[in-house]
Coordinates of C-alpha atoms in Angstrom, one line a residue:
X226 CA 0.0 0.0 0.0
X227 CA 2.7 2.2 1.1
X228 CA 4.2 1.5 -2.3
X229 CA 1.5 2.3 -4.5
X230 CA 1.3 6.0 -2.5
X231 CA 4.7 7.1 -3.1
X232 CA 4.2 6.0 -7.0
X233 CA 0.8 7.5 -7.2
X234 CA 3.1 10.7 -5.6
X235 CA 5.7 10.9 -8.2
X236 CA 2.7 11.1 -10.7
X237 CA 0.8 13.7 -8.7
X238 CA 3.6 15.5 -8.8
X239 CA 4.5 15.5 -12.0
X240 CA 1.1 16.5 -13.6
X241 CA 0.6 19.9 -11.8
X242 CA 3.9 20.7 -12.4
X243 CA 4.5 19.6 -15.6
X244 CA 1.2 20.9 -17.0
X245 CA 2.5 24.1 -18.2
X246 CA -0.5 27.3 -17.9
X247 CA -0.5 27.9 -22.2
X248 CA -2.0 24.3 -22.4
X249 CA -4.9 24.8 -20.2
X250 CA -5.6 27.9 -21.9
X251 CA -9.0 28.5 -23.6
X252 CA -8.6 28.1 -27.6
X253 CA -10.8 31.1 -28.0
X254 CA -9.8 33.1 -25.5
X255 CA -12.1 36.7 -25.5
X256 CA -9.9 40.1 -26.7
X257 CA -8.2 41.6 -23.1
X258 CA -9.6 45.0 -23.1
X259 CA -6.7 47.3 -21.6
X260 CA -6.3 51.1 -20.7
X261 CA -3.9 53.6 -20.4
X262 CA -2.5 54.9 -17.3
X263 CA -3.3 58.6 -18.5
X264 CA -6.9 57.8 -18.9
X265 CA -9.4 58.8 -16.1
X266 CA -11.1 57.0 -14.0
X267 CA -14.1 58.2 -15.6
X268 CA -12.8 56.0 -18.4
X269 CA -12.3 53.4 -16.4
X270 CA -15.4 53.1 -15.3
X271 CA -17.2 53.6 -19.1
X272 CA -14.9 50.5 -20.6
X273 CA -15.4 48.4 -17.7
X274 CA -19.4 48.9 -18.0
X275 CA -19.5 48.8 -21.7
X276 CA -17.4 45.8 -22.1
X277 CA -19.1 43.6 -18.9
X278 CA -16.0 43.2 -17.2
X279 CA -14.1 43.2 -13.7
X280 CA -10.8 44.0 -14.4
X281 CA -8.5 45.5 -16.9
X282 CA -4.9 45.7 -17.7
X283 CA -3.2 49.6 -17.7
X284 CA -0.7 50.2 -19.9
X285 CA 2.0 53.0 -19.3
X286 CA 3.2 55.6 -22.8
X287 CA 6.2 52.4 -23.1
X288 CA 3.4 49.9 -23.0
X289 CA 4.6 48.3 -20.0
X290 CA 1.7 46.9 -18.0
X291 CA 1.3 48.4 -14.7
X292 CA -1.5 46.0 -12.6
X293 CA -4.6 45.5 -13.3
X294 CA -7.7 48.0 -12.1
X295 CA -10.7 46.4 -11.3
X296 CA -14.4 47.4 -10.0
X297 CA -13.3 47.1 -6.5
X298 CA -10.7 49.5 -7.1
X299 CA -13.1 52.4 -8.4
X300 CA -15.8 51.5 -6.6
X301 CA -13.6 52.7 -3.1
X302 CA -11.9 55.3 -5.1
X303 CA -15.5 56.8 -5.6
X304 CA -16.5 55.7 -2.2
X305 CA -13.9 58.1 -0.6
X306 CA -14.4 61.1 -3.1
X307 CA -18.2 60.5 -2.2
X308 CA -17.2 60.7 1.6
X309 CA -15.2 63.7 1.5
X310 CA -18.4 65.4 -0.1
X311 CA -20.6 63.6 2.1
X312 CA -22.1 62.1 -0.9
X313 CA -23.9 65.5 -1.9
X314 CA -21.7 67.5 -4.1
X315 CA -22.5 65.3 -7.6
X316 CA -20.4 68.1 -9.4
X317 CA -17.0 67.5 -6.9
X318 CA -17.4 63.7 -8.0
X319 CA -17.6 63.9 -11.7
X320 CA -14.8 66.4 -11.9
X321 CA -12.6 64.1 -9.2
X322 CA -13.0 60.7 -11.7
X323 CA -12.5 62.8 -14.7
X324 CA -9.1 64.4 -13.4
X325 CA -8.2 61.5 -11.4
X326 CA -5.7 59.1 -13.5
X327 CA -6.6 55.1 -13.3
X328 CA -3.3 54.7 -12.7
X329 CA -3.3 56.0 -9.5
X330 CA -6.2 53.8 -8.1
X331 CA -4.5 50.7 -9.3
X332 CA -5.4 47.7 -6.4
X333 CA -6.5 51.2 -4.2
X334 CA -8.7 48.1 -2.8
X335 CA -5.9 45.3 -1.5
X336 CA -7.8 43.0 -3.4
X337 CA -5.6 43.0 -6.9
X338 CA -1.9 42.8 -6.5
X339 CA -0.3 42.4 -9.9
X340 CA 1.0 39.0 -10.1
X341 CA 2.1 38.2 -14.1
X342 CA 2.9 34.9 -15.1
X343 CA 4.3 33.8 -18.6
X344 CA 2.7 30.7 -20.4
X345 CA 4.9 28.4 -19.4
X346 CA 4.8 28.8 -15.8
X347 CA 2.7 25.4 -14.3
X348 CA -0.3 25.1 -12.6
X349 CA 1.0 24.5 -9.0
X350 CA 2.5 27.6 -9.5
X351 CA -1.1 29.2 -10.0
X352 CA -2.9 27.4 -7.4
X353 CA -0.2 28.2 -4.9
X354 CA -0.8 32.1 -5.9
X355 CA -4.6 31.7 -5.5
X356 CA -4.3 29.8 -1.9
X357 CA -2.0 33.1 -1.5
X358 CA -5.2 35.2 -2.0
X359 CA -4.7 36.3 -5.3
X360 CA -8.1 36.7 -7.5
X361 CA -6.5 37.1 -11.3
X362 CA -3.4 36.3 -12.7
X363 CA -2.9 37.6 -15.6
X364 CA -0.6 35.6 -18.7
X365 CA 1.9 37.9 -20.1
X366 CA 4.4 37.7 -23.4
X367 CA 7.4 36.7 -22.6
X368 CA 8.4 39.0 -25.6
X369 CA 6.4 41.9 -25.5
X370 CA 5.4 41.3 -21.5
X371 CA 1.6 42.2 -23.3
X372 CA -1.1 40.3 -21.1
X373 CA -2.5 37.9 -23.4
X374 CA -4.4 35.9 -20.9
X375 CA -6.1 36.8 -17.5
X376 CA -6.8 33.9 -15.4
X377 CA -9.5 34.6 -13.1
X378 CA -10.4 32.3 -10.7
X379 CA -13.5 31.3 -11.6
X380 CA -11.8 30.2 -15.2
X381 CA -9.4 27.8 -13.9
X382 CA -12.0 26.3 -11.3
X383 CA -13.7 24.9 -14.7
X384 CA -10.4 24.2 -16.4
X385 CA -9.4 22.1 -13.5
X386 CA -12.6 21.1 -11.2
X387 CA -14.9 20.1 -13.7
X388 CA -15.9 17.1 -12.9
X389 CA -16.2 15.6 -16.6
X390 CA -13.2 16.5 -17.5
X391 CA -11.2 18.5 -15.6
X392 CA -7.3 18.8 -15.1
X393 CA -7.4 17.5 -11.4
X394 CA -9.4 14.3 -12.5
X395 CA -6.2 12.3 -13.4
X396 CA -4.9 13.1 -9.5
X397 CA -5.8 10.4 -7.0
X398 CA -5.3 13.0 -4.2
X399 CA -7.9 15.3 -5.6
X400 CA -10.7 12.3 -6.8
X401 CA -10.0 10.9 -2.9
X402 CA -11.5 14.0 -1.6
X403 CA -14.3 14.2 -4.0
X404 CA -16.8 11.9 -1.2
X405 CA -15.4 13.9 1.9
X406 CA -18.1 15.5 3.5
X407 CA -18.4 19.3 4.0
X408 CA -18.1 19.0 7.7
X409 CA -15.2 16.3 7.6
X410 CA -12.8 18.3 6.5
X411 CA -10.9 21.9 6.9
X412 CA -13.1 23.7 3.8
X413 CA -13.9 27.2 3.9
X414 CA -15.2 29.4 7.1
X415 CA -17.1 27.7 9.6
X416 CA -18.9 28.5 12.5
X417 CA -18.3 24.7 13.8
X418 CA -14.6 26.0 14.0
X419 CA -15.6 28.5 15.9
X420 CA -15.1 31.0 13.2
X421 CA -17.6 34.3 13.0
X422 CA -19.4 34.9 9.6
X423 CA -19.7 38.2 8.5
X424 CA -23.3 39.7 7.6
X425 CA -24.8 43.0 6.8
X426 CA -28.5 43.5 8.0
X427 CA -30.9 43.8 4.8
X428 CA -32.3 47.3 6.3
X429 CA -28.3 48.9 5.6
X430 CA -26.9 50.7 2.8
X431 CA -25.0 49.3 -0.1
X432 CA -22.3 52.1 1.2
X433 CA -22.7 50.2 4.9
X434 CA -22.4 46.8 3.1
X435 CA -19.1 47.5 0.9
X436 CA -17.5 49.2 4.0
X437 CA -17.6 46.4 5.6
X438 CA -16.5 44.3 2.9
X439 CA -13.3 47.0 2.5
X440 CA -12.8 47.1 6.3
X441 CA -12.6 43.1 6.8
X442 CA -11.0 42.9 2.8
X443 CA -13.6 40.9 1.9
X444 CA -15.2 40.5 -1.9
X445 CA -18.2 39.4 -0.6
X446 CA -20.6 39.7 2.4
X447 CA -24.3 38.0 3.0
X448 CA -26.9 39.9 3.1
X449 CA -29.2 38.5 6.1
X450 CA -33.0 39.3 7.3
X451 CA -33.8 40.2 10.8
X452 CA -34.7 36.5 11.6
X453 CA -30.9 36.3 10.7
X454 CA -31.5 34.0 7.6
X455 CA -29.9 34.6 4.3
X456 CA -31.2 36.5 1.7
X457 CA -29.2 38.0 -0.8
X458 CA -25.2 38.2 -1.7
X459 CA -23.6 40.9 -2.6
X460 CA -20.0 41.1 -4.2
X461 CA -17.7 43.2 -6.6
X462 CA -19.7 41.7 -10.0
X463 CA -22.8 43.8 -8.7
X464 CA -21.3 46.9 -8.8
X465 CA -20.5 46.4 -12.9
X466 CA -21.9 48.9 -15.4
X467 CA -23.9 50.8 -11.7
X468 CA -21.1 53.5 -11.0
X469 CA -21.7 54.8 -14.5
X470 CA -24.8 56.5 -14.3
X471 CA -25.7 56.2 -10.4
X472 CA -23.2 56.8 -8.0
X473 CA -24.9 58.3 -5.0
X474 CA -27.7 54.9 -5.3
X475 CA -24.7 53.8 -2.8
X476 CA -26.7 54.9 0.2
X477 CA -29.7 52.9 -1.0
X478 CA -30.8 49.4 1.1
X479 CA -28.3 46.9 0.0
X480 CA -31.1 45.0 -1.5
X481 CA -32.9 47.8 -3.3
X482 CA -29.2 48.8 -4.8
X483 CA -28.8 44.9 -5.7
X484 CA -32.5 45.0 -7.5
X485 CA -31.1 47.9 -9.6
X486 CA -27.9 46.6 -10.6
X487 CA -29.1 43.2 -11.8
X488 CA -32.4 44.9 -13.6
X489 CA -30.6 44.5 -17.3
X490 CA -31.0 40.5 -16.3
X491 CA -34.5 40.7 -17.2
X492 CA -35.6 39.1 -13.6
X493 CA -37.6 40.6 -10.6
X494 CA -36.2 38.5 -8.3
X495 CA -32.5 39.4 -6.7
X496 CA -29.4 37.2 -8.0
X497 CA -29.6 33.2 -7.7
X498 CA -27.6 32.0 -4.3
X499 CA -25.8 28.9 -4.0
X500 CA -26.2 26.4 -0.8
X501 CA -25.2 23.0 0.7
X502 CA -25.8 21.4 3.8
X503 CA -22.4 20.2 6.2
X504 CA -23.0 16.5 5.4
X505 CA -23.1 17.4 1.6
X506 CA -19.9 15.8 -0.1
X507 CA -16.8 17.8 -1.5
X508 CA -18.3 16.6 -4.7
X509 CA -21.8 17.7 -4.2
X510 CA -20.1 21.6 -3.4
X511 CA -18.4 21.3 -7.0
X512 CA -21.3 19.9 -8.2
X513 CA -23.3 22.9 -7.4
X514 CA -21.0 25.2 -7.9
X515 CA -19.5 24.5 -11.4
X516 CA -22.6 25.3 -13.5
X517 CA -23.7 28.3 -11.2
X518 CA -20.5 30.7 -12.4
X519 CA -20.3 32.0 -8.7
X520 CA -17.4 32.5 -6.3
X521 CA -19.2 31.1 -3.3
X522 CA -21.5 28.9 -1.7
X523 CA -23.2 29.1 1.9
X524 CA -23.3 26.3 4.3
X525 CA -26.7 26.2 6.0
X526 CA -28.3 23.7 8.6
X527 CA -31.7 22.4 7.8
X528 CA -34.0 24.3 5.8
X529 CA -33.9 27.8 7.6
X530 CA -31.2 29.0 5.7
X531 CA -29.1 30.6 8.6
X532 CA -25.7 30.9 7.7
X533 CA -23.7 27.9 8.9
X534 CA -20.3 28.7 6.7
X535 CA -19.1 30.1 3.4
X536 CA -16.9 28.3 1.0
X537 CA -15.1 30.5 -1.7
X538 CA -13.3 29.2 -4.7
X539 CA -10.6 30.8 -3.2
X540 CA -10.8 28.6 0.0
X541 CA -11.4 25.5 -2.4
X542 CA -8.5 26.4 -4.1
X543 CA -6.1 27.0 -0.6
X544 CA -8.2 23.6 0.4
X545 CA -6.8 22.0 -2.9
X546 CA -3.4 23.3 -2.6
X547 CA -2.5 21.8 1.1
X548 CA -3.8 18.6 0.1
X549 CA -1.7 18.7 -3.3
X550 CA 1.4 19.8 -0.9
X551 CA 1.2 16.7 1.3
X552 CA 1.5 14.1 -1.7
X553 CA 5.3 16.3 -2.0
X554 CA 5.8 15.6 1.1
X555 CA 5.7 11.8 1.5

């Protein structure tokens, strides 16, 4: 038995590190939509509505790519303009984005540090960089250091999750796991661990809601009733294509603001949220996850929906990486 482990190791080992990033790469990757540093943030904000997007590379006059700006990033940057005018002065705001360079509210949130790789960089070297906290890591040229690729998490969740065919299929390690159950194992943030769950009363602003997420540098926080049951989620994809026109809807109830923002989705209902119970397996979570396209999913007890724990991809991904590091360490 003890055999068969160290072999199964050596081929563990090899596959995430031999698997290079250019080869789990969509074939039809979409255009990366970039901006220049000298453009305003008033810019920003118009090419990350029109073109449905969270994040964008910024270029500098040599073409060198500085980081990546994303909504988070403007969204605070308005958040303190709209502070120092105590939200009022709606001419002190428009002329602050359209001086303001985006180069100078590059990862002004703590949630985007640049992180490049090139193509041929391997995917332990990207999941250990997502179990680090990172969100995006964008592929560059080796040649022209242009980002060609941006590999968001939810991207390479598919790529190697996906339970058809994804990378981490051919790993014993990871297929092992796949029938652990939710409260067997160290997944996510917990209250059984003793850990507190972060939650914004319905009743409270959207500005209340996203300080909090600033203040505890989270991308996410659950929106919860006053019977302290889940209602709604609110992250940095609902603040896409809203800063344009209606910055000062900010002091709105968070679920008012979260009605507005998805009302292009042609529902009347707020955005879809994603649940499993603690003795759900590992592979249920994925399961549930995979064809959603969301970041997280809340871990409730019975059928009252109060918040039991969260699981990000980023947690699966931290989750994915220890157990990957303890087959190197046999």
């Amino acid at each position: 038995h003890e055999f068969v482990g160290t072999l199964h190791t050596t081929m563990s080992s090899s596959l995430l590190t031999s698997t290079t990033l250019n080869s789990i790469i969509s074939t039809q990757p979409r255009p990366i939509i970039s901006l220049n540093a000298s453009d305003s943030v008033k810019d920003a904000i118009h090419v990350l509505t029109k073109n449905r997007i969270l994040s964008a590379p910024v270029y500098d006059d040599e073409e060198k790519c500085l980081g990546l700006v994303d909504v988070l990033d403007v969204l605070y940057f308005v958040m303190d303009i709209g502070e120092r005018a105590k939200m009022s002065k709606h001419t002190l705001m428009q002329s602050a984005m359209e001086v303001e360079n985006v180069a100078n509210v590059l990862d002004v949130s703590k949630r985007n540090p640049f992180v490049p790789m090139t193509p041929d960089r391997n995917v332990a070297d990207l999941l250990k960089e997502y179990a680090n906290g990172i969100h995006r890591v964008p592929i560059i040229d080796p040649n022209s250091s242009k980002v060609t690729f941006i590999f968001s998490q939810s991207v390479a969740f598919r790529s190697c999750c996906d339970l058809k065919n994804g990378l981490f299929l051919k790993e014993k390690w990871f297929t092992d796991l796949l029938d652990k159950k939710v409260n067997q194992i160290d997944l996510g943030t917990q209250t059984r661990h003793g850990k507190k769950i972060l939650t914004v009363a319905e009743d409270k602003s959207a500005m209340e809601a996203f300080t909090m997420m600033r203040q505890n540098g989270l991308s996410a926080i659950a929106i919860v009733s006053k019977a302290k049951q889940i209602v709604a989620n609110i992250s940095a994809s609902d603040v896409k294509g809203y800063l344009e026109q209606e910055y000062f809807a900010l002091g709105e109830e968070v679920t008012h603001f979260l009605m507005k923002s998805h009302e292009g989705d042609q529902k009347d209902t707020l955005p879809s949220l994603v649940f499993c119970k603690p003795e759900h397996t590992f592979r249920e979570v994925l399961t549930r996850l995979l064809p959603q396209s969301v970041h997280r999913i809340y871990v409730v007890r019975g059928d009252d929906v109060n918040i039991g724990g969260i699981i990000t991809l980023g947690d699966i991904f931290s989750f994915l990486y220890i157990e990957w590091s303890k087959t190197q360490q046999r």
